[in-house]
């Protein structure tokens, strides 16, 4: 198949391109390199089944493809808050442009949505039928509301134009190739632990997250894309729930580090708890994450050791 991956030079996108190429597909990787890096896809560049397009999803593009994974969008709060207006444009205009393309060439399209559509959730764990608790005017809104509108657009293009859509609500994902300076918790903690610096716990470190290793996520995304008639959103995440303090302890152990902790103010609208209910993914996709946090952290730390100067 000819498959377009937008955001293909980013963390998740580059792993996805690699896997799709290895399965014999022809892959078009589209990226504007805001948070993506050439290094992430360097090893694919001379593969005849891989093509790189420097392009911004906020601009229309004419291509012929069978499937589209729409991943283009900065995912770390530091990066998506750097230029919030651009973040909204990327989610909204990006979705419109990719849906227009999908409609024209009758491609199936999967939107990378997020657990952030649940905001600071009042239902725990989060099921897909929960509508969320999102601040429309806060610092995280450009990302959260942008993704919510992308879901709306997907659903309306499906209802109105019969576009064959898939919506993946991705929960916190980690693994090799995360940017060492992107401000997300797993990358921050690993870099700090490797350098022997104190780990920065925001608030009391009692907020919870569920961390999914990138290979597990890819399996879920590919299964979702290739399952017939699954037009409703599907949560993809690892239901193992950890406090940020527990994550910090686990990272220190994995890095065999002597780092201590330091406490910093909790960012505005930081969700207090998050854990996916993955019943739908289990039932419809037969999908279950298989890599526990400890094992995934080991693989991630190995990758960071080759990149981080200590
Ligand atoms: P990332 O920042 O590493 O990758 C995003 C990619 O999109 C980068 O390569 C970036 O350069 C590219 N991009 C950004 N704006 C663009 C634009 N206007 N035009 C073209 N390319 C653009 O982030 P990631 O962690 O790989 O996330 C990939 C997708 O998955 C995002 O849509 C994100 O919202 C979603 N997601 C990720 C997580 C996670 O924990 N990593 C959780 C939920 C959802
Ligand atoms: N966090 C932290 N220290 C850091 C970076 C993040 O305690 O150095 C916390 C952050 O406040 C949040 C959690 O870790 O509660 C996850 O943050 P991240 O930015 O990785 O993702 P998100 O908030 O989008 O889930």
Short mmCIF file of C-alpha atoms and ligand atoms in Angstrom, two decimals:
data_model
loop_
_atom_site.label_atom_id
_atom_site.label_comp_id
_atom_site.label_asym_id
_atom_site.label_seq_id
_atom_site.Cartn_x
_atom_site.Cartn_y
_atom_site.Cartn_z
CA UNK A 1 0.00 0.00 0.00
CA UNK A 2 0.99 3.66 -0.38
CA UNK A 3 0.77 5.19 3.04
CA UNK A 4 1.14 8.84 4.06
CA UNK A 5 2.42 9.53 7.58
CA UNK A 6 2.19 13.20 8.57
CA UNK A 7 4.52 14.09 11.42
CA UNK A 8 6.58 11.14 10.18
CA UNK A 9 9.92 12.57 11.34
CA UNK A 10 8.71 12.88 14.93
CA UNK A 11 8.95 10.44 17.82
CA UNK A 12 5.94 8.19 17.12
CA UNK A 13 5.83 8.97 13.38
CA UNK A 14 9.39 7.82 12.70
CA UNK A 15 8.80 4.48 14.44
CA UNK A 16 5.59 4.10 12.44
CA UNK A 17 7.34 4.86 9.11
CA UNK A 18 10.02 2.32 9.96
CA UNK A 19 7.50 -0.38 10.75
CA UNK A 20 5.29 0.30 7.70
CA UNK A 21 8.34 0.22 5.37
CA UNK A 22 9.55 -3.02 6.98
CA UNK A 23 6.13 -4.56 6.29
CA UNK A 24 6.59 -3.87 2.55
CA UNK A 25 4.54 -0.69 2.19
CA UNK A 26 5.51 2.42 0.27
CA UNK A 27 5.69 5.25 2.81
CA UNK A 28 5.44 8.99 2.25
CA UNK A 29 6.71 10.82 5.30
CA UNK A 30 5.47 14.42 5.51
CA UNK A 31 6.93 16.78 8.10
CA UNK A 32 7.77 20.45 8.63
CA UNK A 33 10.53 19.55 11.13
CA UNK A 34 9.16 21.68 13.96
CA UNK A 35 9.83 18.95 16.52
CA UNK A 36 10.81 16.20 14.07
CA UNK A 37 14.43 15.42 13.23
CA UNK A 38 16.18 14.10 10.13
CA UNK A 39 18.17 11.77 12.42
CA UNK A 40 14.93 9.93 13.25
CA UNK A 41 14.44 8.86 9.64
CA UNK A 42 18.02 9.05 8.36
CA UNK A 43 18.28 5.26 8.15
CA UNK A 44 15.20 5.15 5.88
CA UNK A 45 16.30 7.79 3.40
CA UNK A 46 17.95 5.49 0.87
CA UNK A 47 15.20 2.87 1.02
CA UNK A 48 13.35 2.95 -2.33
CA UNK A 49 10.01 2.44 -0.54
CA UNK A 50 10.50 5.59 1.58
CA UNK A 51 9.98 9.19 0.49
CA UNK A 52 10.40 12.37 2.53
CA UNK A 53 8.29 15.48 1.89
CA UNK A 54 9.10 18.72 3.69
CA UNK A 55 5.64 20.24 3.95
CA UNK A 56 3.36 21.93 6.45
CA UNK A 57 -0.06 20.26 6.96
CA UNK A 58 -1.69 23.67 7.28
CA UNK A 59 -1.17 23.94 3.49
CA UNK A 60 -3.11 21.69 1.08
CA UNK A 61 -1.21 19.02 -0.83
CA UNK A 62 -2.08 16.75 -3.77
CA UNK A 63 -0.94 13.12 -3.42
CA UNK A 64 -2.17 9.65 -4.36
CA UNK A 65 -2.29 7.34 -1.32
CA UNK A 66 -4.32 4.45 0.11
CA UNK A 67 -4.01 5.30 3.81
CA UNK A 68 -3.18 8.41 5.86
CA UNK A 69 -1.91 8.48 9.44
CA UNK A 70 -2.36 12.12 10.51
CA UNK A 71 0.18 12.55 13.33
CA UNK A 72 1.49 16.06 12.56
CA UNK A 73 1.24 18.16 15.75
CA UNK A 74 3.70 18.95 18.53
CA UNK A 75 2.83 16.74 21.52
CA UNK A 76 4.87 18.13 24.40
CA UNK A 77 3.30 20.99 26.40
CA UNK A 78 6.53 23.00 26.02
CA UNK A 79 6.37 22.77 22.23
CA UNK A 80 2.63 23.09 21.70
CA UNK A 81 2.52 26.17 23.96
CA UNK A 82 5.47 27.80 22.15
CA UNK A 83 3.15 29.03 19.37
CA UNK A 84 -0.39 28.15 20.45
CA UNK A 85 -2.10 29.71 17.42
CA UNK A 86 0.05 27.57 15.14
CA UNK A 87 -0.83 24.51 17.24
CA UNK A 88 -4.55 25.12 16.67
CA UNK A 89 -3.93 25.68 12.95
CA UNK A 90 -1.92 22.46 12.72
CA UNK A 91 -4.69 20.40 14.32
CA UNK A 92 -7.64 22.05 12.60
CA UNK A 93 -6.34 23.07 9.17
CA UNK A 94 -4.16 19.96 9.12
CA UNK A 95 -7.24 17.78 9.70
CA UNK A 96 -9.22 19.67 7.02
CA UNK A 97 -6.42 19.32 4.47
CA UNK A 98 -5.83 15.64 5.18
CA UNK A 99 -9.57 14.89 5.19
CA UNK A 100 -9.89 16.73 1.88
CA UNK A 101 -7.11 14.57 0.50
CA UNK A 102 -8.69 11.39 1.90
CA UNK A 103 -12.03 12.36 0.35
CA UNK A 104 -10.51 13.11 -3.07
CA UNK A 105 -8.51 9.89 -3.37
CA UNK A 106 -10.82 7.72 -1.19
CA UNK A 107 -8.06 6.93 1.27
CA UNK A 108 -8.69 5.68 4.78
CA UNK A 109 -7.51 8.22 7.37
CA UNK A 110 -6.48 7.76 11.00
CA UNK A 111 -6.32 10.81 13.25
CA UNK A 112 -3.88 10.79 16.16
CA UNK A 113 -6.07 12.19 18.92
CA UNK A 114 -5.17 12.24 22.57
CA UNK A 115 -6.23 11.47 26.12
CA UNK A 116 -6.14 15.27 26.54
CA UNK A 117 -9.64 15.35 25.02
CA UNK A 118 -10.72 14.16 28.50
CA UNK A 119 -9.03 17.21 30.09
CA UNK A 120 -8.80 16.92 33.88
CA UNK A 121 -11.13 13.91 33.92
CA UNK A 122 -13.95 13.50 36.41
CA UNK A 123 -14.44 9.87 35.33
CA UNK A 124 -11.74 7.34 36.13
CA UNK A 125 -10.55 5.34 34.26
CA UNK A 126 -11.55 7.13 31.08
CA UNK A 127 -13.90 5.36 28.65
CA UNK A 128 -14.46 6.60 25.11
CA UNK A 129 -18.02 7.71 25.87
CA UNK A 130 -16.82 10.23 28.51
CA UNK A 131 -17.06 13.76 27.02
CA UNK A 132 -14.26 15.22 29.10
CA UNK A 133 -13.58 18.17 31.37
CA UNK A 134 -11.58 20.63 29.29
CA UNK A 135 -10.86 24.30 29.93
CA UNK A 136 -11.51 26.06 26.59
CA UNK A 137 -9.33 29.10 27.38
CA UNK A 138 -6.35 27.74 29.31
CA UNK A 139 -2.71 27.21 28.34
CA UNK A 140 -3.37 23.61 27.28
CA UNK A 141 -6.50 24.48 25.28
CA UNK A 142 -4.70 25.06 21.97
CA UNK A 143 -3.75 21.38 22.03
CA UNK A 144 -6.80 19.88 23.76
CA UNK A 145 -9.44 21.82 21.84
CA UNK A 146 -7.48 21.53 18.58
CA UNK A 147 -7.59 17.76 18.92
CA UNK A 148 -11.27 17.81 19.92
CA UNK A 149 -12.08 19.81 16.80
CA UNK A 150 -9.99 17.41 14.70
CA UNK A 151 -12.21 14.60 16.05
CA UNK A 152 -15.32 16.64 15.17
CA UNK A 153 -14.05 17.23 11.63
CA UNK A 154 -13.24 13.56 11.19
CA UNK A 155 -16.70 12.53 12.33
CA UNK A 156 -18.49 15.12 10.18
CA UNK A 157 -16.49 14.19 7.06
CA UNK A 158 -17.50 10.61 7.77
CA UNK A 159 -21.20 11.45 8.22
CA UNK A 160 -21.37 13.98 5.41
CA UNK A 161 -18.88 12.63 2.85
CA UNK A 162 -18.51 8.96 3.83
CA UNK A 163 -14.77 9.37 4.44
CA UNK A 164 -13.43 6.18 6.02
CA UNK A 165 -12.08 7.49 9.34
CA UNK A 166 -10.30 6.10 12.40
CA UNK A 167 -9.70 8.03 15.64
CA UNK A 168 -7.01 6.88 18.10
CA UNK A 169 -7.06 8.53 21.52
CA UNK A 170 -3.42 8.06 22.44
CA UNK A 171 -2.38 8.14 26.11
CA UNK A 172 1.16 9.10 27.26
CA UNK A 173 3.60 7.20 25.08
CA UNK A 174 7.35 6.93 25.57
CA UNK A 175 10.37 5.25 24.03
CA UNK A 176 13.58 5.77 22.07
CA UNK A 177 13.85 8.99 19.98
CA UNK A 178 11.91 11.21 22.37
CA UNK A 179 13.63 14.58 22.25
CA UNK A 180 15.91 15.00 25.27
CA UNK A 181 14.75 18.62 25.71
CA UNK A 182 11.06 18.37 24.90
CA UNK A 183 9.90 18.83 28.46
CA UNK A 184 7.82 15.64 28.76
CA UNK A 185 8.13 13.81 32.00
CA UNK A 186 9.82 10.58 30.86
CA UNK A 187 12.50 12.36 28.81
CA UNK A 188 13.08 15.00 31.52
CA UNK A 189 13.52 12.38 34.24
CA UNK A 190 15.85 10.15 32.19
CA UNK A 191 18.11 13.06 31.24
CA UNK A 192 18.19 14.33 34.83
CA UNK A 193 18.89 10.85 36.25
CA UNK A 194 21.70 10.18 33.76
CA UNK A 195 23.29 13.53 34.62
CA UNK A 196 22.92 12.99 38.36
CA UNK A 197 20.70 16.09 38.62
CA UNK A 198 17.63 16.21 40.87
CA UNK A 199 14.43 15.00 39.19
CA UNK A 200 11.90 17.84 38.85
CA UNK A 201 8.56 16.76 40.37
CA UNK A 202 5.80 19.24 39.54
CA UNK A 203 3.38 19.76 42.42
CA UNK A 204 3.63 16.95 44.97
CA UNK A 205 4.29 14.38 42.24
CA UNK A 206 1.01 12.70 43.24
CA UNK A 207 -0.72 13.22 39.87
CA UNK A 208 -0.99 9.98 37.88
CA UNK A 209 -0.33 8.97 34.28
CA UNK A 210 -0.33 5.69 32.36
CA UNK A 211 2.72 5.12 30.17
CA UNK A 212 2.61 3.07 26.98
CA UNK A 213 5.78 1.87 25.24
CA UNK A 214 5.94 3.04 21.63
CA UNK A 215 6.03 -0.47 20.06
CA UNK A 216 2.77 -1.38 21.82
CA UNK A 217 1.18 1.83 20.57
CA UNK A 218 2.25 1.13 16.96
CA UNK A 219 0.62 -2.28 17.10
CA UNK A 220 -2.62 -0.63 18.28
CA UNK A 221 -2.50 2.10 15.61
CA UNK A 222 -1.90 -0.38 12.79
CA UNK A 223 -4.62 -2.73 14.02
CA UNK A 224 -7.06 0.16 14.30
CA UNK A 225 -6.25 1.40 10.80
CA UNK A 226 -6.80 -2.06 9.33
CA UNK A 227 -9.97 -3.00 11.22
CA UNK A 228 -13.11 -2.58 9.13
CA UNK A 229 -15.90 -0.17 10.12
CA UNK A 230 -14.36 1.14 13.35
CA UNK A 231 -15.37 4.78 13.08
CA UNK A 232 -15.73 5.53 16.78
CA UNK A 233 -12.74 6.73 18.84
CA UNK A 234 -10.57 4.05 20.45
CA UNK A 235 -8.36 4.59 23.52
CA UNK A 236 -4.80 3.32 23.05
CA UNK A 237 -2.69 3.32 26.18
CA UNK A 238 -1.26 1.14 28.90
CA UNK A 239 -3.70 0.91 31.82
CA UNK A 240 -0.87 0.60 34.35
CA UNK A 241 -1.25 3.78 36.45
CA UNK A 242 1.68 5.42 38.26
CA UNK A 243 2.12 8.58 40.27
CA UNK A 244 4.79 10.86 38.86
CA UNK A 245 6.78 10.20 42.04
CA UNK A 246 6.64 6.44 41.36
CA UNK A 247 7.81 7.07 37.80
CA UNK A 248 10.73 9.13 39.15
CA UNK A 249 11.74 6.30 41.48
CA UNK A 250 11.56 3.78 38.65
CA UNK A 251 13.72 5.97 36.38
CA UNK A 252 16.34 6.42 39.11
CA UNK A 253 16.46 2.64 39.57
CA UNK A 254 16.73 1.96 35.84
CA UNK A 255 19.53 4.52 35.40
CA UNK A 256 21.29 3.32 38.60
CA UNK A 257 21.41 7.02 39.45
CA UNK A 258 22.13 8.82 42.71
CA UNK A 259 19.81 11.70 41.80
CA UNK A 260 17.45 13.18 44.39
CA UNK A 261 14.11 14.97 43.84
CA UNK A 262 13.24 18.63 43.69
CA UNK A 263 9.69 20.04 43.75
CA UNK A 264 8.45 22.69 41.31
CA UNK A 265 5.06 24.40 40.86
CA UNK A 266 2.33 22.36 39.17
CA UNK A 267 1.56 23.82 35.70
CA UNK A 268 -1.95 25.26 35.19
CA UNK A 269 -4.69 22.75 34.27
CA UNK A 270 -2.35 19.79 34.77
CA UNK A 271 -4.67 16.73 34.86
CA UNK A 272 -4.64 15.09 38.30
CA UNK A 273 -5.19 11.54 37.12
CA UNK A 274 -5.27 9.64 33.89
CA UNK A 275 -5.75 5.99 33.02
CA UNK A 276 -7.31 4.49 29.91
CA UNK A 277 -10.16 2.02 29.92
CA UNK A 278 -9.03 -0.12 26.97
CA UNK A 279 -12.02 -2.48 26.83
CA UNK A 280 -12.93 -1.23 23.35
CA UNK A 281 -9.39 -1.76 21.96
CA UNK A 282 -9.30 -5.22 23.55
CA UNK A 283 -12.68 -6.17 22.15
CA UNK A 284 -12.55 -4.61 18.70
CA UNK A 285 -8.83 -4.84 17.92
CA UNK A 286 -7.80 -7.76 20.13
CA UNK A 287 -5.08 -5.38 21.37
CA UNK A 288 -3.28 -5.38 24.69
CA UNK A 289 -0.06 -3.61 25.63
CA UNK A 290 2.64 -6.16 26.40
CA UNK A 291 5.66 -4.14 27.56
CA UNK A 292 5.67 -3.21 31.26
CA UNK A 293 7.05 0.16 32.38
CA UNK A 294 10.26 -1.28 33.79
CA UNK A 295 11.15 -3.04 30.53
CA UNK A 296 10.18 -0.08 28.34
CA UNK A 297 12.21 2.30 30.49
CA UNK A 298 15.28 0.08 30.09
CA UNK A 299 15.06 0.26 26.29
CA UNK A 300 14.45 4.01 26.40
CA UNK A 301 17.36 4.67 28.75
CA UNK A 302 19.71 2.69 26.45
CA UNK A 303 18.77 5.03 23.61
CA UNK A 304 19.19 8.18 25.73
CA UNK A 305 22.64 7.03 26.89
CA UNK A 306 23.84 7.22 23.26
CA UNK A 307 22.59 10.81 22.91
CA UNK A 308 22.84 12.55 26.28
CA UNK A 309 26.16 14.00 27.35
CA UNK A 310 26.65 13.42 31.10
P1 LIG B 1 6.47 14.80 18.05
O1 LIG B 1 6.48 16.24 18.42
O2 LIG B 1 7.72 14.01 18.22
O3 LIG B 1 6.01 14.60 16.54
C1 LIG B 1 5.16 15.48 15.88
C2 LIG B 1 5.67 15.64 14.45
O4 LIG B 1 4.79 16.51 13.73
C3 LIG B 1 7.06 16.29 14.40
O5 LIG B 1 7.89 15.57 13.51
C4 LIG B 1 6.79 17.70 13.90
O6 LIG B 1 7.88 18.28 13.22
C5 LIG B 1 5.57 17.46 13.02
N1 LIG B 1 4.74 18.65 12.82
C6 LIG B 1 4.30 19.54 13.75
N2 LIG B 1 3.57 20.49 13.19
C7 LIG B 1 3.53 20.22 11.85
C8 LIG B 1 2.95 20.86 10.73
N3 LIG B 1 2.24 21.98 10.86
N4 LIG B 1 3.12 20.30 9.50
C9 LIG B 1 3.85 19.16 9.35
N5 LIG B 1 4.44 18.52 10.37
C10 LIG B 1 4.28 19.05 11.61
O7 LIG B 1 5.28 14.13 18.86
P2 LIG B 1 4.83 12.60 19.01
O8 LIG B 1 4.94 12.26 20.44
O9 LIG B 1 5.51 11.76 18.01
O10 LIG B 1 3.29 12.73 18.66
C11 LIG B 1 2.76 12.33 17.39
C12 LIG B 1 1.25 12.50 17.40
O11 LIG B 1 0.67 11.69 18.42
C13 LIG B 1 0.79 13.94 17.67
O12 LIG B 1 -0.34 14.22 16.87
C14 LIG B 1 0.39 13.91 19.12
O13 LIG B 1 -0.60 14.87 19.41
C15 LIG B 1 -0.14 12.49 19.28
N6 LIG B 1 -0.05 12.03 20.66
C16 LIG B 1 1.16 11.73 21.23
C17 LIG B 1 1.22 11.33 22.56
C18 LIG B 1 2.53 10.98 23.22
O14 LIG B 1 2.52 10.68 24.41
N7 LIG B 1 3.64 10.97 22.56
C19 LIG B 1 0.04 11.25 23.32
C20 LIG B 1 -1.17 11.59 22.71
C21 LIG B 1 -1.21 11.96 21.38
N1 LIG B 2 6.00 16.52 35.08
C1 LIG B 2 6.86 16.56 36.17
N2 LIG B 2 8.16 16.89 35.96
C2 LIG B 2 8.66 17.16 34.74
C3 LIG B 2 7.79 17.12 33.62
C4 LIG B 2 6.46 16.80 33.83
O1 LIG B 2 6.45 16.31 37.32
O2 LIG B 2 9.88 17.44 34.63
C5 LIG B 2 4.59 16.11 35.30
C6 LIG B 2 3.56 17.04 34.65
O3 LIG B 2 3.21 18.08 35.54
C7 LIG B 2 2.41 16.07 34.41
C8 LIG B 2 3.09 14.73 34.16
O4 LIG B 2 4.41 14.86 34.66
O5 LIG B 2 1.63 15.96 35.57
C9 LIG B 2 3.15 14.36 32.69
O6 LIG B 2 3.68 15.44 31.98
P1 LIG B 2 3.94 15.42 30.41
O7 LIG B 2 4.31 16.81 30.02
O8 LIG B 2 4.90 14.33 30.09
O9 LIG B 2 2.56 14.98 29.75
P2 LIG B 2 1.03 15.42 29.96
O10 LIG B 2 0.89 16.38 31.09
O11 LIG B 2 0.67 16.02 28.66
O12 LIG B 2 0.36 14.14 30.27
#
